[in-house]
């Protein structure tokens, strides 16, 4: 009888058998994280995951700019993803504070803060919920400087939002909305691939004199860990990174997808004896056309991959620009491996994502064209 | 299988036993605490969301519970001060300035409306009937208080000394327009006059005004923010957002609603069903007042009082100024399609803000027929001359189409600009190049 009361016994009863569907799909991820490293010349580093490096960047922003404010839903206690943990205690409730639950209000308020001369760092709890703020972002923030003849601007404004697939997010906790905003001149859109880039890029966005949208791939918050420089540093926007050099195929992606593509490059080398040039676009708008064009002119083959649905996703813009600029260099049509033209599904996520097998298959197609 | 079944039955039995004993313990605790605590715990609800009283009476709060928030006034419809204690007793210079700015605005409106009709400018919006809301409120503010307007607040700029030339330049979109010809007419803006550039989307300025007020509060610059909007605009989601944020974040912002009876063709009976916009203020936790918008002194008084609250207490105030839109919504509108000419004529001839102020000035001995004629002629002369100057000027260099999208021009826009330079050079005859300042 006493045996039955042990907690370990209950646990054994509850544990699913190995290989059962629920265990596999809930715990396996579609990518392997490839950490960046920095040379020793960058100084002291500390082991941080993505939400910690973002927290560090926000801490640095508030420490170096007395006007900087952080606000949004639930940021006070640390935020639903812990990105703002400890900041209210450190900087006070007048600088780090909760707003009512209203994205259009957060966006409008943020614009006003910037117009009033303070630095606004506004959080949207999920990128999926940024749409009530679309009018303020597109019709107001993006156009403030232009429409006023540069009399007024809201340059000191950054929106942050968690985006992308997380394994179980479904329709409303997985979206990548970059394409909607990329269609709006006046905005800057940035997507980090890891903690080191995130800190530098976020600080760049906060200090940039244009309204920026910083999309943080939420699946990387805990799983992406790197040795991040402790010092205050920025990284250039609109400058794509070549992460692996190659001669046969150019692979372009951003955020989580960069890690998928890095693995695809390895598989292509092993299985097809093909070298791939892997490019992290880093900034969606304005995007670094030159780096992509130079690479495609070298390889003649381009694969663009993103989680957002294929039709009118940002891959379409890159493909159109590449075929216009690099037409005679192309050995094959530009391939896009993306989410399907469906809302982001729950249980079908493994089938939805532009995973390494779909990407590898596309590389084969490019090579064999 | 049987063993598993037996195990689960036993588990259930144990769980139920545990639960029961917990309940017994807790109920004993409850009883003992009840006996020992004060009667107060029993009498008031203690929900985190509200601590109002209990009731056992099932009563809905009906919308017609009360008569509606009353309309504050100083003057009667004919311009006579009712209660001398409420007369702000502004000096002659100030009152004459108020009158002159209202009439100058009125004159500019008549001429600019006509100029659109003649095809000289593309679009215009008049301020007929609402001059009192502009001048009364602007006069009560500090010049450093930042204004977020909707589009029918030209009198605020007029009060602050925005020159006629700059009004005209913006409407003509000529090289004198500091907005660089980017927007339709009446989308004025000025840093020197602390008037944020107007944008067409409605209510977007409202949460922005709140954010700006928050920044001002932190900067402790001694200024407040005023946000003008119409009663139609108050239906937008951004208005709700602004009210709620202003109260929860404790912002020094004055919300000034111009309730002029119409949102283009939509009368207030189709815009809201409650007691106007003012009734919403207290629901958000905002100090609120309703005022006769056509009574310049009443508007002045409430704005002054509102400003004091925002500055000293860092909280928002809502003013609903009742008025009437005498003119059409814009040059694209013919309001005879949805309202009677008689109704318009009534408001043009009675309780008009300009007429009432004139009556007051005449009573004080500060104005007469001769001064009226002289000033009317002067207004017309000033406006006509400014108008002629603006019409003669060239448009800005068309290259300005490509600047100010960002703080600096990114390469992709630069490429588009260079493409267009070459294109216009080749097809010059097909573009109105001679109207635009030539850059070399």
PDB file of C-alpha atoms in Angstrom, chain B residues 68-72 289-291:
ATOM      1  CA  UNK B  68     -27.402  65.069 -19.089  1.00  0.00           C
ATOM      2  CA  UNK B  69     -24.356  67.070 -18.145  1.00  0.00           C
ATOM      3  CA  UNK B  70     -25.320  70.768 -18.249  1.00  0.00           C
ATOM      4  CA  UNK B  71     -23.801  73.287 -20.656  1.00  0.00           C
ATOM      5  CA  UNK B  72     -21.660  75.937 -18.983  1.00  0.00           C
ATOM      6  CA  UNK B 289     -17.213  69.585 -18.391  1.00  0.00           C
ATOM      7  CA  UNK B 290     -19.607  70.551 -21.154  1.00  0.00           C
ATOM      8  CA  UNK B 291     -19.549  74.120 -22.465  1.00  0.00           C
TER       9      UNK B 291
END
